[in-house]
Amino acid sequence: MRSSCALLVLLVCCIWGFVSADVYFHNPRGSNNRLDEASRNRANGNRLFDSQNNDRGGYNVGSVYYYAGSKVQLEWTNQHSCKGDNNHCELIIQYMCHDLLRDGTSTNQIPENPTQCSEYDCNTDYRYGMHESYDYYMNCKLRKRNEALFTADQKLKSGATSTRQNAAATRRAYECAEERDHYPYWHPTPWRDVVVMTNEASRCPYYETESENVKPRWTCVMPFDVMQIEMHGQTGVIPNNKEDCEAFRWPANHPNGTYGVWTESPARGTAPPACRETERTRDNHLGNGADGFPNTYTWTMPEHIHEHCALRIRYNISTGDYDGWNTDASSNTVVTRKRVFGQKKKFLTDDCQAVDLSSRFGFENCSEAADRGYVLTNNPVVELFAGTSVSLRLAVNTAQFGRTFQDRSHTFAIRRRPSALAGATIHNVNVRGKRGNIVQVYPAVEYDFVPNSLQLSKDDYVHFQWTGSNTNPDNNDGQGRAGSDRSNVVLQSEQVYDEGTQAFYTDVSKYGHWGRSYPKHLSDVQLLGLTTEDLTTLAILNTHQYGGEMSELDDAGTYFDLGPRKVTQAGVFHYMSTRNNNFSNRSQKGKLISREQLMASDAIGWNGGNFSLSGKSTGVYIERGVLNDLHRFSMEEWTIEQTRVKLAQQNQQLPEGDGFGSDVLVLYPKDKVTVGDSRFQMKIELESGHDVAVYRTSSDNYATWQKLEAEVHDGVVEFATDRGGVYVTRTSKNIGMIVGISVGCGAFVLLVVGSALYFKKHPETSTSLINSANRTKRALQGRV
């Protein structure tokens, strides 16, 4: 291994220490290596990838499609904390697409030996599920592992399929273990980065610049027939750096051997991944986040049109016992310990371990730490108090102090949107969960709509689509045919009893009520302005089939797709699934909040970011470092009339002016969010006027209007602020003349005041000017 490779590792390798945890995708449906098993446990945990998760996790196969540019809410659960003091957390979401990617029809792992595959080609043997290709795996297996990585006391093999977490190089389909356990990886991969969520947002610039989306990768390339035939049975022979690659030949040192070619793999040519802080979750809790709602990320589907794609999430949580970011192979030293003669439990350390635990636990030096058992090794016995027999064994596994958890979706498609939907905002509404009560489905979840509450603007599009399975365990609780997943959408009946203040609905129509378990009759349903035909299709899953038992949707298929529908009605709509609404333990309900005005939202933290109203420059523009934590922003436009009504309810008025440059912009959160005196930029696209004034007030009571410094460029007014609130642009017909008069008056006042001060300091000049004026007056009088 050359020093250049070691330097590369220090620059790009994340080397964390980890503890046990799980991660599961719920939307899209995460497989956890399941296919279509009718059992609680998955059949084969090595079928497609190494998840490190519980065998009971995951959902049976089911595929969907999304239109490019549409919005999909990704949901997952992770078992241990993020954004807490107990550990460091990283969540990395990526996707890949290629023609041979598939779910397969067998739960068996795809073979490594081509003779076991149809036509001697495992890449095209469609019985087996496959994400990474056979060629990719062979490159990984034959490539030397990165020997600059910290491996503790684990004994690794020579190839890149062997890592500290996978020392035995156990194969999981065609996944490359070294790539799976490290991010960003230094050789070419088939994955494209979507988002990195981290406890240390200051690392975001590093993640963005090192992403394969924007930075090419290099690898040592050998002809595939040489790898498959001449190198058969080998592992870890192809170099992993430029210098060794260019000197390499196979057979080794053969004068006519095949040379390796150090080859560049171009960057993806797409934007760097989004990067932001993780959201808070608690330890030992495989459930919702701190606010009681699922952990989510809204993904805008890329313009990568393909029918065969998969999504993956990797979850890394690290201990603070050692500095993982600055620990490499030089710290692999094993402590040599010698017993003190006549004392069974007393040791003197002959050689200190390079991983420094002494300073972290208050020892004078590493020898003292090692003598007390404070060394990074499997299951160390530590002496809590010097000179005593009080010792405890710690449950430490060095293979898992560098552990990565993973889940992947079943296949999905990214499709080009129809021309009629060009430029439209499309929101996907899906279903998560599977049949059963919470104990039976865990660590999966029961049914729910995703998003559970969706805010959208009138003229947006909503795309109802979901999938499920007919092979859930037959004894799992639920309505309808045993083992089957079904969902539908019906508007709930109206509210019939008092509940809360209902203040949320003061300026918007409410349809249905979450507290009701009966649907509203289809003859009297209003839902987003959808047609009666669409409402009927949503209710009974009418896909033009004939007959069948549909009272509990048994004879409907597992897959449903209404297609994108335009929202033509404003209001708050409460809906449910009639099949999955067992009052005792299940409640599949959702809410759609449709408003007349444009709306937009985003989560932005230290790394900065921008978001704007659809089709407009009106938006929020936050530079890196302005915020010190993740904030969920939302923005909406109010008409002038809406604003007047809201102010009248509080006995308040708009600031003075002859007119308005635009609609009123409202930004949440309303309180200060920036660090110190930092501010972020806001822009409002003007409809009229070039000379405008910008005013802000709190959305609490609209009591005080503050005028902000603002500039107008190309029909857009720009200003800086440190918080949300209500922002109004006022115009005045006489603003130019007022400004001119103000400037003239100011100049005159300055002239008078300046002259008075000058003559006070120079009285002789004042006397001379008076005498001169008198002489001039007499001269003029004589001439007259």
PDB file of N, CA, C and O in Angstrom, residues 350-377:
ATOM      1  N   ASP A 350       3.586  -3.347  28.496  1.00  0.00           N
ATOM      2  CA  ASP A 350       4.876  -3.283  27.832  1.00  0.00           C
ATOM      3  C   ASP A 350       4.798  -2.418  26.573  1.00  0.00           C
ATOM      4  O   ASP A 350       5.782  -1.858  26.137  1.00  0.00           O
ATOM      5  N   ASP A 351       3.622  -2.353  25.965  1.00  0.00           N
ATOM      6  CA  ASP A 351       3.464  -1.594  24.725  1.00  0.00           C
ATOM      7  C   ASP A 351       2.074  -0.959  24.726  1.00  0.00           C
ATOM      8  O   ASP A 351       1.081  -1.662  24.871  1.00  0.00           O
ATOM      9  N   CYS A 352       1.997   0.357  24.577  1.00  0.00           N
ATOM     10  CA  CYS A 352       0.708   1.047  24.618  1.00  0.00           C
ATOM     11  C   CYS A 352      -0.036   0.897  23.293  1.00  0.00           C
ATOM     12  O   CYS A 352       0.567   0.904  22.222  1.00  0.00           O
ATOM     13  N   GLN A 353      -1.343   0.824  23.396  1.00  0.00           N
ATOM     14  CA  GLN A 353      -2.163   0.813  22.195  1.00  0.00           C
ATOM     15  C   GLN A 353      -2.221   2.217  21.616  1.00  0.00           C
ATOM     16  O   GLN A 353      -2.282   3.213  22.343  1.00  0.00           O
ATOM     17  N   ALA A 354      -2.203   2.312  20.291  1.00  0.00           N
ATOM     18  CA  ALA A 354      -2.167   3.624  19.654  1.00  0.00           C
ATOM     19  C   ALA A 354      -3.483   4.384  19.795  1.00  0.00           C
ATOM     20  O   ALA A 354      -3.501   5.606  19.715  1.00  0.00           O
ATOM     21  N   VAL A 355      -4.612   3.669  19.940  1.00  0.00           N
ATOM     22  CA  VAL A 355      -5.877   4.355  20.173  1.00  0.00           C
ATOM     23  C   VAL A 355      -5.854   4.933  21.583  1.00  0.00           C
ATOM     24  O   VAL A 355      -5.782   4.199  22.564  1.00  0.00           O
ATOM     25  N   ASP A 356      -5.910   6.232  21.690  1.00  0.00           N
ATOM     26  CA  ASP A 356      -5.749   6.899  22.977  1.00  0.00           C
ATOM     27  C   ASP A 356      -7.066   6.915  23.747  1.00  0.00           C
ATOM     28  O   ASP A 356      -7.977   7.656  23.413  1.00  0.00           O
ATOM     29  N   LEU A 357      -7.155   6.071  24.765  1.00  0.00           N
ATOM     30  CA  LEU A 357      -8.296   6.099  25.662  1.00  0.00           C
ATOM     31  C   LEU A 357      -7.949   6.772  26.985  1.00  0.00           C
ATOM     32  O   LEU A 357      -8.848   7.076  27.771  1.00  0.00           O
ATOM     33  N   SER A 358      -6.654   6.989  27.235  1.00  0.00           N
ATOM     34  CA  SER A 358      -6.237   7.509  28.538  1.00  0.00           C
ATOM     35  C   SER A 358      -6.736   8.922  28.778  1.00  0.00           C
ATOM     36  O   SER A 358      -7.294   9.228  29.842  1.00  0.00           O
ATOM     37  N   SER A 359      -6.572   9.797  27.805  1.00  0.00           N
ATOM     38  CA  SER A 359      -6.965  11.184  28.010  1.00  0.00           C
ATOM     39  C   SER A 359      -8.475  11.331  28.117  1.00  0.00           C
ATOM     40  O   SER A 359      -8.971  12.225  28.791  1.00  0.00           O
ATOM     41  N   ARG A 360      -9.225  10.422  27.497  1.00  0.00           N
ATOM     42  CA  ARG A 360     -10.677  10.512  27.533  1.00  0.00           C
ATOM     43  C   ARG A 360     -11.255  10.048  28.864  1.00  0.00           C
ATOM     44  O   ARG A 360     -12.375  10.407  29.207  1.00  0.00           O
ATOM     45  N   PHE A 361     -10.490   9.226  29.589  1.00  0.00           N
ATOM     46  CA  PHE A 361     -11.013   8.685  30.841  1.00  0.00           C
ATOM     47  C   PHE A 361     -10.193   9.103  32.053  1.00  0.00           C
ATOM     48  O   PHE A 361     -10.301   8.511  33.122  1.00  0.00           O
ATOM     49  N   GLY A 362      -9.347  10.115  31.893  1.00  0.00           N
ATOM     50  CA  GLY A 362      -8.689  10.740  33.028  1.00  0.00           C
ATOM     51  C   GLY A 362      -7.477  10.023  33.570  1.00  0.00           C
ATOM     52  O   GLY A 362      -7.108  10.245  34.736  1.00  0.00           O
ATOM     53  N   PHE A 363      -6.810   9.183  32.751  1.00  0.00           N
ATOM     54  CA  PHE A 363      -5.582   8.534  33.199  1.00  0.00           C
ATOM     55  C   PHE A 363      -4.368   9.388  32.852  1.00  0.00           C
ATOM     56  O   PHE A 363      -4.395  10.177  31.901  1.00  0.00           O
ATOM     57  N   GLU A 364      -3.290   9.178  33.605  1.00  0.00           N
ATOM     58  CA  GLU A 364      -2.094   9.964  33.376  1.00  0.00           C
ATOM     59  C   GLU A 364      -1.429   9.603  32.058  1.00  0.00           C
ATOM     60  O   GLU A 364      -0.855  10.455  31.391  1.00  0.00           O
ATOM     61  N   ASN A 365      -1.468   8.339  31.682  1.00  0.00           N
ATOM     62  CA  ASN A 365      -0.840   7.900  30.445  1.00  0.00           C
ATOM     63  C   ASN A 365      -1.519   6.616  29.978  1.00  0.00           C
ATOM     64  O   ASN A 365      -2.345   6.027  30.679  1.00  0.00           O
ATOM     65  N   CYS A 366      -1.131   6.166  28.779  1.00  0.00           N
ATOM     66  CA  CYS A 366      -1.782   4.996  28.211  1.00  0.00           C
ATOM     67  C   CYS A 366      -1.421   3.722  28.957  1.00  0.00           C
ATOM     68  O   CYS A 366      -2.194   2.754  28.972  1.00  0.00           O
ATOM     69  N   SER A 367      -0.255   3.684  29.601  1.00  0.00           N
ATOM     70  CA  SER A 367       0.116   2.505  30.385  1.00  0.00           C
ATOM     71  C   SER A 367      -0.842   2.313  31.548  1.00  0.00           C
ATOM     72  O   SER A 367      -1.299   1.194  31.823  1.00  0.00           O
ATOM     73  N   GLU A 368      -1.155   3.404  32.257  1.00  0.00           N
ATOM     74  CA  GLU A 368      -2.084   3.307  33.378  1.00  0.00           C
ATOM     75  C   GLU A 368      -3.466   2.870  32.886  1.00  0.00           C
ATOM     76  O   GLU A 368      -4.130   2.042  33.519  1.00  0.00           O
ATOM     77  N   ALA A 369      -3.894   3.426  31.750  1.00  0.00           N
ATOM     78  CA  ALA A 369      -5.190   3.055  31.199  1.00  0.00           C
ATOM     79  C   ALA A 369      -5.234   1.576  30.838  1.00  0.00           C
ATOM     80  O   ALA A 369      -6.184   0.861  31.162  1.00  0.00           O
ATOM     81  N   ALA A 370      -4.192   1.094  30.185  1.00  0.00           N
ATOM     82  CA  ALA A 370      -4.159  -0.307  29.781  1.00  0.00           C
ATOM     83  C   ALA A 370      -4.092  -1.237  30.976  1.00  0.00           C
ATOM     84  O   ALA A 370      -4.701  -2.316  30.982  1.00  0.00           O
ATOM     85  N   ASP A 371      -3.340  -0.860  32.019  1.00  0.00           N
ATOM     86  CA  ASP A 371      -3.257  -1.690  33.222  1.00  0.00           C
ATOM     87  C   ASP A 371      -4.615  -1.862  33.885  1.00  0.00           C
ATOM     88  O   ASP A 371      -4.874  -2.868  34.549  1.00  0.00           O
ATOM     89  N   ARG A 372      -5.481  -0.877  33.695  1.00  0.00           N
ATOM     90  CA  ARG A 372      -6.817  -0.959  34.290  1.00  0.00           C
ATOM     91  C   ARG A 372      -7.839  -1.545  33.310  1.00  0.00           C
ATOM     92  O   ARG A 372      -9.029  -1.569  33.611  1.00  0.00           O
ATOM     93  N   GLY A 373      -7.396  -1.972  32.118  1.00  0.00           N
ATOM     94  CA  GLY A 373      -8.288  -2.613  31.158  1.00  0.00           C
ATOM     95  C   GLY A 373      -8.929  -1.682  30.161  1.00  0.00           C
ATOM     96  O   GLY A 373      -9.765  -2.117  29.366  1.00  0.00           O
ATOM     97  N   TYR A 374      -8.542  -0.406  30.159  1.00  0.00           N
ATOM     98  CA  TYR A 374      -9.137   0.561  29.243  1.00  0.00           C
ATOM     99  C   TYR A 374      -8.405   0.522  27.903  1.00  0.00           C
ATOM    100  O   TYR A 374      -7.597   1.382  27.574  1.00  0.00           O
ATOM    101  N   VAL A 375      -8.684  -0.534  27.141  1.00  0.00           N
ATOM    102  CA  VAL A 375      -8.105  -0.728  25.819  1.00  0.00           C
ATOM    103  C   VAL A 375      -9.230  -1.105  24.862  1.00  0.00           C
ATOM    104  O   VAL A 375     -10.226  -1.717  25.270  1.00  0.00           O
ATOM    105  N   LEU A 376      -9.069  -0.769  23.603  1.00  0.00           N
ATOM    106  CA  LEU A 376     -10.100  -1.066  22.614  1.00  0.00           C
ATOM    107  C   LEU A 376      -9.871  -2.480  22.089  1.00  0.00           C
ATOM    108  O   LEU A 376      -9.119  -2.708  21.151  1.00  0.00           O
ATOM    109  N   THR A 377     -10.524  -3.424  22.723  1.00  0.00           N
ATOM    110  CA  THR A 377     -10.436  -4.819  22.343  1.00  0.00           C
ATOM    111  C   THR A 377     -11.759  -5.482  22.673  1.00  0.00           C
ATOM    112  O   THR A 377     -12.618  -4.884  23.335  1.00  0.00           O
TER     113      THR A 377
END
